[in-house]
Amino acid sequence: MNSKKQVVEALAKVLPAEITADQINKLIEKPKTSDLGDYAFPTFILAKTMHKAPNMIAEELVGKMDQAGFEKIVNTGAYINFFLDKAAFSDAILKEVLKEQDDYGNQNEGNGGNVPIDMSSPNIAKPMSMGHLRSTVIGNSIAKILTKLGYSPIKINHLGDWGTQFGKLIVGYKMWGSKEEVEEDPINNLLKYYVRFHKEAEDKPELDDEARAWFKKMEDGDKEALSLWTWFRSLSLSEFQKIYTRLGVEFDSFNGEAFYNDKMDAVIDTLEEKNLLKESQGAEIVDLSDLDLSPALIKKTDGATLYITRDLAAAIYRKNTYKFVKSLYVVGSEQAEHFKKLKAVLKMMGYDWADDIHHIEFGLITNGGKKLSTRKGRVILLENVLNDAVDLAKKQIEEKNPDLKDKDQVAESVGVGAVVFHDLKNERRDSFDFNLEEVVRFEGETGPYVQYTNARALSILRKAGDVDFDGDLTLDDPEAWDTLKLIQEFPDILSRAGRIYEPSVIAKYALKLAKSFNQYYAHSKILTDDAGRVARLSLVKSVTIVLQISLGLLGVKAPEEM
RNA sequence: GUCGCAGUGGCUCAGCUGGAUAGAGCAACGGUCUUCUAAACCGUAGGUCGUGAGUUCGAAUCUCACCUGCGGCACCA
């Protein structure tokens, strides 16, 4: 349903013909308060052409307008305020949601097009930190949003599974580690060797040489080196999997850095063919000075390849494999320049689809104002944060709803949901300082608040028993009005979230809808047995549908009771 | 130095393409559970929207300068 269109049409009839429907549509705004109606049209721009004061124009236009189909149309100063017919509106929107159910809001702008999403991408042998959570959770949510918009996302976990750090790891393992220790607690112990390596290498630079030598062995296909690498990799992966399961995230591909080892020569060949490669200070570069970018370093002085070389190979591989309509990279904003360069080089290679690559950047999480650093052992372990949050959720349940069944499962959903929601509710570019208390908060603008709202609504529906959601769903209760309008806005919210790749748009919407419903809940007796009962229950049902869709899009579970 | 991002009540943030008295949450204070889950609801208090100029009928929103913070800037990813 489209109530805005109704407003545009009403205006088009009385406005000068040179103003197009499209222009009208752009000028219409939503008033801040409901006493100013549901839509408003400012008449200032007409003042010049009509040679009259805006408030006069507004008054005149209102006099000429047909009020049919609206509750009323009035002017307030220079604005024309439209009040929708609440009864007709509620009936139409509730019927639509109840009919569409989980499909409510679905759109097909994507037309099935493939969209690889590079996300999560933790480094092997290092624990997942809060930083990885961002990439994982933002990527996952964007994938779900795009699915609802008709795209086919492909979630790629571009694992950090190759590079000199493995040389360091092997050296550390051989010096201080043991098979038993690693198998007991793979990630933490591997991390221990890695941190110790960096500490000791400060005084013993020969350790770095040794590490380089081991990495060289890996590249040369040395059996021992590769078998250690494979072992570290698979241990790490199964540890990561535990966290992904908790977060409810699944991947379509785990092709990480190592996967592109044999695909870089072709890239370098092409660069050479197109005469793009230049030698500079002993290294091979692509000059990007025309674009005000520093050069892209393709090959080091020692002939080894670099990050961008691998990413070029990956970009091309993804285009060939998936024929994508766009390709997303959920990576921190500190890498913005890297992606500019990546696109620039691809463009120079003649790949116009470079324009379809989008860097979905997000802000840094700091701890005490400082950047997190694995090397210095300064990390916030995601697993600990999740555990703390779940423990706290469990306590709350014991306190508030001790008879609840499946307490542990609900605590898991609520605790993890709080952490995930917290990460998604602000604009992704915002960087924030980690604060456990804030992350695991359950009151106010939080995930649990939305979950709780949904659980209470479901509880009403359970108490209502069998309801035939049919017939007249007219609801002209002013308390319900904001909620109804919000439900109707959902498809627009979804499309905006997809357009700007912003899960926070959905999170904020869910909070708004939950708040609005809680107000309704507090002021209306829904189960009262009167003529409006079915309509009110339809609203409750519709709210649960939209809240559950929204939480689902964020990757947050919606427990039925809590 | 240079490029990018940000600067809104004590704290964390909204504010869509410029529009009608700048909105929430937390914290503070005060109310609301014999009635659908009080993880909720209602109310009070709190803001020169970093600073200065400009564009406009109208600027938190656009332009410029400056200040502050964070991030990037060739052999890490």
XYZ file of C-alpha atoms (C1' of nucleotides) in Angstrom:
639
model
C 0.000 0.000 0.000
C 1.202 3.488 -0.685
C -0.368 6.320 1.213
C 2.246 8.807 0.109
C 1.157 8.324 -3.467
C -2.329 9.298 -2.443
C -0.952 12.564 -1.101
C 1.079 13.214 -4.231
C -1.982 12.692 -6.393
C -4.099 15.003 -4.294
C -1.467 17.705 -4.598
C -0.839 17.201 -8.291
C -4.428 18.143 -9.045
C -4.141 21.588 -7.508
C -0.526 22.518 -8.113
C 0.709 24.274 -11.284
C 1.264 21.771 -14.054
C 4.990 22.490 -14.346
C 5.593 20.809 -11.000
C 5.963 17.104 -11.652
C 4.735 14.303 -9.455
C 8.336 13.370 -8.848
C 9.149 16.819 -7.523
C 6.118 16.766 -5.276
C 7.146 13.397 -3.968
C 10.548 14.764 -3.012
C 9.130 17.775 -1.210
C 6.674 15.874 0.925
C 7.895 15.315 4.434
C 6.851 13.565 7.567
C 5.912 15.975 10.353
C 7.662 15.531 13.645
C 4.547 15.370 15.741
C 1.293 13.627 14.996
C -0.818 16.725 15.644
C 0.632 18.017 12.381
C -0.700 15.069 10.463
C 0.904 12.165 8.654
C 2.379 13.984 5.701
C 3.094 17.630 5.059
C 3.867 19.744 2.029
C 5.811 22.994 2.442
C 4.716 25.723 0.019
C 7.768 27.987 0.235
C 9.067 27.116 -3.205
C 5.793 28.230 -4.765
C 6.107 31.731 -3.328
C 8.319 33.019 -6.122
C 6.336 31.745 -9.072
C 2.938 32.489 -7.576
C 3.974 35.842 -6.136
C 2.199 35.272 -2.881
C 3.031 34.616 0.723
C 3.513 30.883 1.422
C 0.815 30.709 4.084
C -1.688 32.298 1.661
C -0.784 29.710 -0.940
C -1.217 26.882 1.525
C -4.606 28.155 2.542
C -5.794 28.542 -1.032
C -4.609 25.105 -2.090
C -6.313 23.439 0.834
C -9.553 25.166 -0.188
C -9.249 23.700 -3.676
C -8.440 20.169 -2.581
C -10.785 17.244 -2.511
C -10.762 15.880 1.026
C -12.200 12.517 0.068
C -10.042 9.619 1.193
C -8.450 11.646 3.978
C -9.461 12.248 7.529
C -8.706 15.881 6.820
C -6.383 18.227 5.003
C -5.562 21.513 6.682
C -2.938 24.191 6.492
C -0.703 25.256 9.339
C 1.127 28.361 8.300
C 2.988 27.624 5.098
C 2.432 23.893 5.340
C -0.358 21.727 4.043
C -0.966 18.917 6.505
C -2.503 15.634 5.480
C -4.261 13.381 7.962
C -4.836 9.883 6.639
C -8.063 7.970 7.055
C -7.071 5.818 10.024
C -9.739 3.184 9.654
C -9.028 2.434 6.014
C -5.283 2.604 6.582
C -5.264 0.148 9.459
C -7.456 -2.341 7.687
C -5.268 -2.287 4.573
C -1.890 -2.527 6.282
C -2.872 -5.199 8.799
C -4.370 -7.362 6.071
C -1.219 -6.990 4.038
C 1.131 -8.022 6.844
C -1.037 -10.939 7.935
C -1.159 -12.157 4.377
C 2.542 -11.780 3.633
C 3.779 -13.013 7.014
C 7.557 -13.530 6.911
C 7.643 -12.268 3.339
C 6.373 -8.857 4.336
C 8.678 -6.215 2.895
C 10.210 -8.506 0.280
C 11.338 -6.743 -2.869
C 12.966 -7.819 -6.038
C 15.360 -5.052 -6.961
C 18.205 -7.570 -6.896
C 16.653 -9.863 -9.458
C 18.656 -12.796 -8.177
C 22.018 -11.185 -8.876
C 25.030 -12.602 -7.070
C 26.715 -10.480 -4.442
C 29.858 -11.940 -2.883
C 30.460 -10.485 0.563
C 33.963 -10.629 1.963
C 33.463 -10.754 5.702
C 34.709 -11.930 9.079
C 38.135 -13.032 7.835
C 39.885 -13.860 11.096
C 43.532 -14.785 11.136
C 44.452 -18.376 11.690
C 45.996 -19.098 15.066
C 44.659 -15.914 16.539
C 41.532 -15.572 18.612
C 38.546 -13.719 17.262
C 38.310 -10.322 18.766
C 35.586 -7.745 18.952
C 36.934 -6.369 15.695
C 36.133 -9.578 13.867
C 32.715 -9.533 15.414
C 31.956 -6.302 13.595
C 32.893 -7.619 10.186
C 31.075 -10.893 10.807
C 27.892 -9.452 12.131
C 27.655 -6.528 9.700
C 28.357 -8.801 6.739
C 25.842 -11.347 7.931
C 23.156 -8.734 8.348
C 23.801 -7.143 4.975
C 23.562 -10.599 3.425
C 20.147 -11.096 4.995
C 18.955 -7.649 3.993
C 20.092 -8.184 0.411
C 18.373 -11.559 0.306
C 15.113 -9.888 1.217
C 15.720 -7.383 -1.553
C 16.055 -10.163 -4.092
C 19.832 -10.545 -4.328
C 21.804 -13.748 -3.863
C 24.597 -13.009 -1.427
C 27.623 -15.281 -1.189
C 29.298 -15.061 2.190
C 33.027 -15.466 1.862
C 35.280 -15.917 4.843
C 38.560 -14.645 3.476
C 40.687 -16.291 6.125
C 44.054 -14.845 7.004
C 45.713 -18.181 6.445
C 48.978 -17.261 4.722
C 51.876 -14.958 5.374
C 55.028 -14.423 7.368
C 53.176 -14.746 10.668
C 53.100 -18.494 10.084
C 56.864 -18.550 9.999
C 56.833 -16.870 13.389
C 54.273 -19.302 14.657
C 56.270 -22.307 13.576
C 59.397 -20.953 15.214
C 57.485 -20.231 18.421
C 55.845 -23.630 18.420
C 59.080 -25.440 17.883
C 60.842 -23.546 20.630
C 58.221 -23.398 23.352
C 55.261 -25.505 22.369
C 54.125 -29.074 22.309
C 51.533 -31.067 20.473
C 49.609 -31.808 23.645
C 49.472 -28.195 24.694
C 48.224 -27.045 21.328
C 45.535 -29.675 21.135
C 44.306 -28.813 24.577
C 43.592 -25.179 23.788
C 44.693 -24.429 20.231
C 44.069 -20.765 19.782
C 45.168 -19.511 23.142
C 48.364 -21.492 23.096
C 49.224 -20.603 19.539
C 48.584 -16.999 20.454
C 50.882 -17.429 23.435
C 53.753 -18.500 21.150
C 53.044 -15.657 18.801
C 53.067 -13.007 21.520
C 56.196 -14.503 23.080
C 57.867 -14.549 19.688
C 57.337 -10.814 19.261
C 58.597 -10.117 22.725
C 61.768 -12.141 22.343
C 62.401 -10.992 18.792
C 62.868 -7.471 20.100
C 66.190 -8.553 21.599
C 66.962 -11.405 19.224
C 66.435 -10.248 15.660
C 67.784 -13.595 14.427
C 64.375 -15.034 15.330
C 62.853 -12.946 12.553
C 65.311 -14.449 10.080
C 64.335 -17.888 11.216
C 60.657 -17.066 10.812
C 61.243 -15.764 7.318
C 63.079 -18.956 6.488
C 60.166 -21.079 7.664
C 57.697 -19.069 5.677
C 59.933 -19.456 2.630
C 59.785 -23.204 3.222
C 56.023 -23.030 3.196
C 56.058 -21.198 -0.096
C 58.480 -23.726 -1.518
C 56.171 -26.569 -0.534
C 58.287 -28.011 2.250
C 56.490 -30.977 3.761
C 57.050 -30.277 7.435
C 56.214 -26.606 7.145
C 53.020 -27.300 5.234
C 51.847 -30.014 7.543
C 52.248 -27.719 10.537
C 50.395 -25.020 8.649
C 47.530 -27.390 7.750
C 47.335 -28.508 11.330
C 47.189 -24.970 12.731
C 44.624 -24.035 10.146
C 42.196 -26.836 10.798
C 42.454 -26.469 14.571
C 41.740 -22.772 14.291
C 38.876 -23.283 11.926
C 37.059 -25.625 14.232
C 37.500 -23.147 17.079
C 36.094 -20.374 14.911
C 33.214 -22.586 13.979
C 32.090 -22.688 17.589
C 31.697 -18.945 17.612
C 30.002 -18.843 14.218
C 27.492 -21.373 15.478
C 26.719 -19.217 18.468
C 26.297 -16.199 16.245
C 24.207 -18.173 13.783
C 26.479 -17.272 10.885
C 27.170 -19.617 8.009
C 29.569 -19.153 5.133
C 29.428 -20.168 1.513
C 33.179 -20.158 1.088
C 36.284 -20.333 3.231
C 38.659 -19.447 0.446
C 41.227 -17.377 2.243
C 44.565 -15.924 1.351
C 46.245 -19.242 0.683
C 43.621 -20.072 -1.917
C 44.998 -17.343 -4.170
C 48.644 -18.440 -3.993
C 48.516 -19.945 -7.461
C 46.351 -17.207 -8.943
C 48.664 -14.246 -8.623
C 51.048 -14.990 -11.455
C 48.240 -14.520 -13.923
C 47.500 -11.115 -12.457
C 51.112 -10.082 -12.716
C 51.232 -11.326 -16.312
C 48.234 -9.242 -17.218
C 49.717 -6.194 -15.529
C 52.862 -6.706 -17.547
C 50.986 -7.213 -20.793
C 49.118 -3.985 -20.259
C 52.352 -2.261 -19.447
C 51.154 -1.127 -16.057
C 54.031 -2.475 -14.011
C 56.929 -0.208 -13.184
C 60.086 -0.747 -11.262
C 60.683 1.540 -8.353
C 63.323 1.204 -5.638
C 63.742 -2.426 -6.568
C 60.034 -3.213 -6.232
C 57.306 -3.648 -8.841
C 54.573 -1.079 -8.614
C 51.563 0.327 -10.437
C 51.808 4.076 -10.523
C 48.592 5.752 -9.392
C 49.828 9.308 -9.064
C 47.333 10.501 -11.688
C 44.626 9.581 -9.206
C 46.371 11.186 -6.254
C 47.006 7.791 -4.752
C 50.256 6.332 -3.579
C 51.529 3.530 -5.801
C 50.192 0.001 -5.519
C 53.020 -2.277 -4.466
C 52.641 -5.474 -6.428
C 55.954 -7.192 -5.744
C 58.452 -6.661 -2.981
C 62.159 -6.197 -3.580
C 62.627 -9.881 -2.787
C 60.021 -10.833 -5.360
C 57.319 -11.764 -2.864
C 53.790 -10.606 -3.511
C 51.700 -8.383 -1.315
C 48.239 -7.852 -0.001
C 46.963 -5.977 -3.035
C 48.318 -8.563 -5.449
C 46.308 -11.203 -3.671
C 43.223 -9.009 -3.537
C 43.444 -8.346 -7.255
C 43.520 -12.085 -7.849
C 40.583 -12.535 -5.485
C 38.518 -9.799 -7.124
C 39.048 -11.275 -10.564
C 38.390 -14.784 -9.344
C 35.118 -13.681 -7.790
C 34.014 -11.924 -10.934
C 34.774 -14.985 -13.051
C 33.264 -17.437 -10.613
C 30.161 -15.611 -9.473
C 29.490 -13.113 -12.289
C 28.571 -10.715 -9.507
C 26.357 -7.667 -9.857
C 28.255 -6.152 -6.986
C 31.043 -7.276 -4.741
C 31.234 -6.180 -1.116
C 34.101 -6.095 1.351
C 33.205 -5.669 5.004
C 36.541 -4.408 6.223
C 37.587 -1.696 8.699
C 37.772 1.878 7.478
C 41.520 2.037 8.046
C 41.777 0.131 4.787
C 39.828 2.653 2.749
C 42.818 3.611 0.674
C 43.644 0.024 -0.099
C 40.253 -0.453 -1.709
C 40.572 2.762 -3.662
C 43.812 1.445 -5.059
C 42.359 -1.967 -5.724
C 39.547 -0.478 -7.764
C 41.892 1.890 -9.535
C 44.227 -0.886 -10.643
C 41.336 -3.079 -11.793
C 40.011 -0.152 -13.803
C 43.416 0.349 -15.423
C 43.459 -3.332 -16.293
C 40.292 -2.671 -18.247
C 37.775 -4.173 -15.869
C 34.806 -1.816 -15.798
C 33.155 -3.920 -13.149
C 35.590 -2.385 -10.678
C 32.802 0.143 -10.118
C 30.660 -2.629 -8.666
C 33.110 -3.182 -5.853
C 32.131 -1.521 -2.602
C 34.163 -1.245 0.529
C 31.697 -1.554 3.405
C 33.815 0.143 5.989
C 33.300 0.176 9.688
C 34.837 2.019 12.624
C 37.499 0.841 14.965
C 36.835 -0.656 18.362
C 39.325 0.603 20.878
C 40.002 -0.391 24.445
C 40.719 2.440 26.824
C 41.118 4.676 23.783
C 43.853 2.468 22.339
C 43.865 0.376 19.230
C 43.713 -3.340 19.850
C 46.811 -5.266 18.939
C 47.197 -8.994 18.711
C 50.956 -8.758 18.738
C 50.996 -6.963 22.047
C 48.414 -9.351 23.419
C 45.976 -6.501 23.829
C 42.749 -8.035 22.574
C 39.205 -8.332 23.759
C 38.267 -11.924 23.255
C 34.892 -12.315 21.667
C 34.279 -15.578 23.410
C 34.699 -13.991 26.837
C 32.354 -11.176 25.963
C 29.702 -13.600 24.773
C 30.091 -15.711 27.887
C 29.831 -12.723 30.192
C 26.718 -11.546 28.415
C 25.072 -14.963 28.608
C 25.891 -15.306 32.309
C 24.296 -11.971 32.971
C 21.232 -12.909 30.977
C 20.930 -16.072 33.018
C 20.983 -14.057 36.228
C 18.248 -11.797 34.947
C 16.099 -14.756 34.082
C 16.543 -16.281 37.533
C 15.496 -12.991 38.986
C 12.589 -12.094 36.745
C 11.209 -15.277 35.336
C 12.511 -18.223 37.386
C 9.859 -20.622 36.083
C 10.874 -20.162 32.482
C 11.634 -23.340 30.601
C 14.790 -23.668 28.504
C 16.504 -21.066 30.631
C 19.952 -21.755 29.260
C 18.856 -21.555 25.701
C 17.000 -18.303 26.285
C 19.973 -16.866 28.167
C 22.159 -17.713 25.184
C 19.770 -15.979 22.778
C 19.450 -12.913 24.963
C 23.118 -12.588 25.897
C 24.450 -13.107 22.405
C 21.604 -11.004 21.027
C 22.583 -8.108 23.259
C 26.172 -8.183 22.024
C 25.233 -8.482 18.366
C 22.549 -5.827 18.546
C 24.880 -3.443 20.304
C 27.345 -3.824 17.476
C 24.742 -3.116 14.829
C 22.636 -0.381 16.304
C 24.995 2.486 15.503
C 26.110 3.607 12.111
C 28.809 1.198 11.090
C 31.387 3.944 10.465
C 31.251 5.045 14.086
C 34.158 3.836 16.104
C 33.618 3.136 19.739
C 35.498 2.350 22.858
C 34.764 -1.068 24.240
C 32.768 -1.041 27.454
C 31.501 -4.375 28.701
C 28.735 -2.859 30.802
C 27.327 -1.091 27.817
C 27.621 -4.053 25.503
C 25.725 -6.416 27.793
C 23.061 -3.947 28.844
C 19.501 -5.272 28.673
C 17.463 -2.147 29.285
C 16.635 0.782 27.077
C 17.780 0.781 23.471
C 19.076 -2.772 23.372
C 18.514 -6.073 21.653
C 16.873 -7.637 24.715
C 14.417 -4.732 24.797
C 13.256 -5.669 21.316
C 13.255 -9.374 22.184
C 11.264 -8.705 25.325
C 8.695 -6.669 23.429
C 8.238 -9.503 20.994
C 7.981 -12.075 23.790
C 5.288 -10.079 25.573
C 3.327 -9.676 22.369
C 3.555 -13.402 21.703
C 2.348 -14.045 25.218
C -0.805 -12.075 24.524
C -1.410 -14.039 21.361
C -1.016 -17.269 23.294
C -3.569 -16.106 25.827
C -5.963 -15.040 23.093
C -6.182 -18.605 21.838
C -7.461 -19.241 18.336
C -8.187 -16.033 16.537
C -9.670 -15.676 13.100
C -7.727 -12.748 11.696
C -10.327 -11.831 9.196
C -13.105 -9.401 8.559
C -12.923 -5.781 9.466
C -9.490 -4.850 10.839
C -10.343 -1.238 11.421
C -8.363 0.273 14.254
C -8.910 3.962 14.836
C -7.459 3.950 18.328
C -5.065 6.920 18.423
C -2.737 4.908 20.682
C -2.235 2.407 17.882
C -1.636 4.929 15.152
C 2.148 5.354 15.444
C 2.633 1.604 15.495
C 0.492 1.134 12.406
C 2.395 3.766 10.518
C 5.716 2.236 11.510
C 4.604 -1.152 10.250
C 3.679 0.413 6.958
C 7.086 2.093 6.712
C 9.004 -1.155 6.978
C 9.469 -1.833 3.245
C 10.972 1.650 2.786
C 13.248 1.122 5.776
C 14.433 -2.167 4.336
C 15.202 -0.708 0.962
C 17.105 2.172 2.522
C 19.114 -0.225 4.703
C 20.079 -2.153 1.578
C 20.865 0.921 -0.473
C 23.380 2.243 2.027
C 24.429 -1.147 3.420
C 23.435 -0.150 6.925
C 22.133 -2.747 9.376
C 21.768 0.091 11.889
C 18.797 1.357 9.909
C 17.006 -1.889 10.702
C 18.174 -1.900 14.324
C 16.925 1.620 14.914
C 13.671 0.802 13.240
C 13.189 -2.248 15.451
C 13.762 -0.104 18.527
C 11.260 2.451 17.329
C 8.640 -0.150 16.586
C 9.210 -1.871 19.924
C 8.954 1.391 21.800
C 5.812 2.362 20.000
C 4.236 -1.010 20.678
C 5.231 -0.915 24.342
C 3.417 2.380 24.648
C 0.356 0.869 23.074
C 0.629 -2.166 25.312
C 0.846 -0.034 28.439
C -2.207 2.024 27.575
C -4.588 -0.375 25.886
C -6.326 -3.475 27.088
C -5.868 -5.718 24.133
C -7.680 -8.831 25.290
C -10.857 -7.048 26.352
C -13.763 -8.848 24.744
C -15.366 -6.226 22.541
C -15.818 -5.395 18.872
C -12.227 -4.234 18.428
C -10.575 -7.353 19.823
C -9.668 -8.988 16.537
C -8.327 -5.756 15.106
C -6.169 -5.192 18.190
C -4.874 -8.753 18.092
C -4.120 -8.300 14.402
C -1.955 -5.377 15.331
C -0.184 -7.453 17.980
C 0.333 -10.251 15.493
C 1.620 -7.857 12.856
C 4.054 -6.328 15.320
C 5.490 -9.742 16.165
C 5.869 -10.511 12.473
C 7.752 -7.317 11.743
C 9.849 -7.461 14.915
C 10.855 -11.017 14.141
C 11.743 -10.137 10.575
C 13.829 -7.218 11.848
C 15.656 -9.232 14.476
C 16.215 -11.944 11.913
C 17.786 -9.438 9.533
C 20.215 -8.492 12.279
C 21.054 -12.090 13.076
C 19.472 -11.810 16.523
C 17.250 -14.587 17.824
C 13.718 -13.923 19.005
C 12.846 -16.191 21.940
C 9.142 -16.841 22.409
C 9.362 -16.341 26.129
C 11.942 -14.701 28.308
C 52.929 17.459 6.495
C 48.993 15.285 3.546
C 44.470 12.594 2.626
C 39.973 10.367 4.885
C 36.394 10.253 8.896
C 34.218 12.499 13.055
C 32.903 16.778 16.784
C 24.781 17.328 18.975
C 22.521 17.835 26.877
C 27.113 14.365 32.421
C 27.730 9.591 29.208
C 26.285 6.774 24.437
C 23.974 8.148 20.188
C 19.191 9.614 16.425
C 18.098 13.466 13.167
C 16.347 10.281 5.682
C 17.476 13.950 -0.115
C 18.282 21.655 4.079
C 12.340 22.954 6.408
C 7.597 24.119 11.264
C 9.148 24.254 19.141
C 16.736 19.765 17.947
C 14.850 13.721 19.470
C 16.062 8.912 22.161
C 18.579 5.665 25.696
C 21.800 5.518 30.045
C 22.867 8.084 34.559
C 19.744 11.663 38.349
C 15.017 12.704 40.630
C 9.606 11.425 41.205
C 5.436 8.224 39.947
C 2.894 3.240 37.877
C 2.385 -4.056 39.074
C -5.184 -7.605 42.919
C -5.755 -6.485 35.538
C -2.403 -9.183 28.727
C 5.629 -10.856 31.303
C 7.663 -3.736 35.511
C 13.950 -6.577 30.766
C 8.048 -2.243 30.632
C 5.290 2.488 30.999
C 4.550 7.873 32.595
C 6.680 12.455 34.346
C 10.752 16.237 35.979
C 15.472 18.258 35.105
C 19.435 18.906 31.415
C 21.639 21.361 24.744
C 25.596 28.474 22.383
C 24.114 21.218 17.514
C 33.315 22.308 17.979
C 34.393 27.878 16.445
C 33.823 31.848 12.767
C 32.055 33.434 8.163
C 29.032 32.402 3.692
C 24.800 30.364 0.407
C 19.214 30.269 1.264
C 12.608 32.503 2.424
C 14.809 28.694 5.915
C 21.189 25.424 8.022
C 22.644 20.425 13.145
C 22.136 19.275 7.755
C 25.272 22.633 1.985
C 30.334 25.779 1.029
C 35.001 27.807 2.963
C 38.511 28.672 6.899
C 40.101 27.375 11.665
C 40.289 24.255 16.304
C 40.105 19.235 18.460
C 40.087 13.793 18.185
C 40.750 9.182 15.428
C 42.617 6.565 11.176
C 45.716 5.914 6.477
C 50.138 7.549 3.936
C 55.778 1.761 -0.440
C 57.843 -3.490 0.628
C 52.018 -6.109 7.221
C 47.016 -7.552 6.254
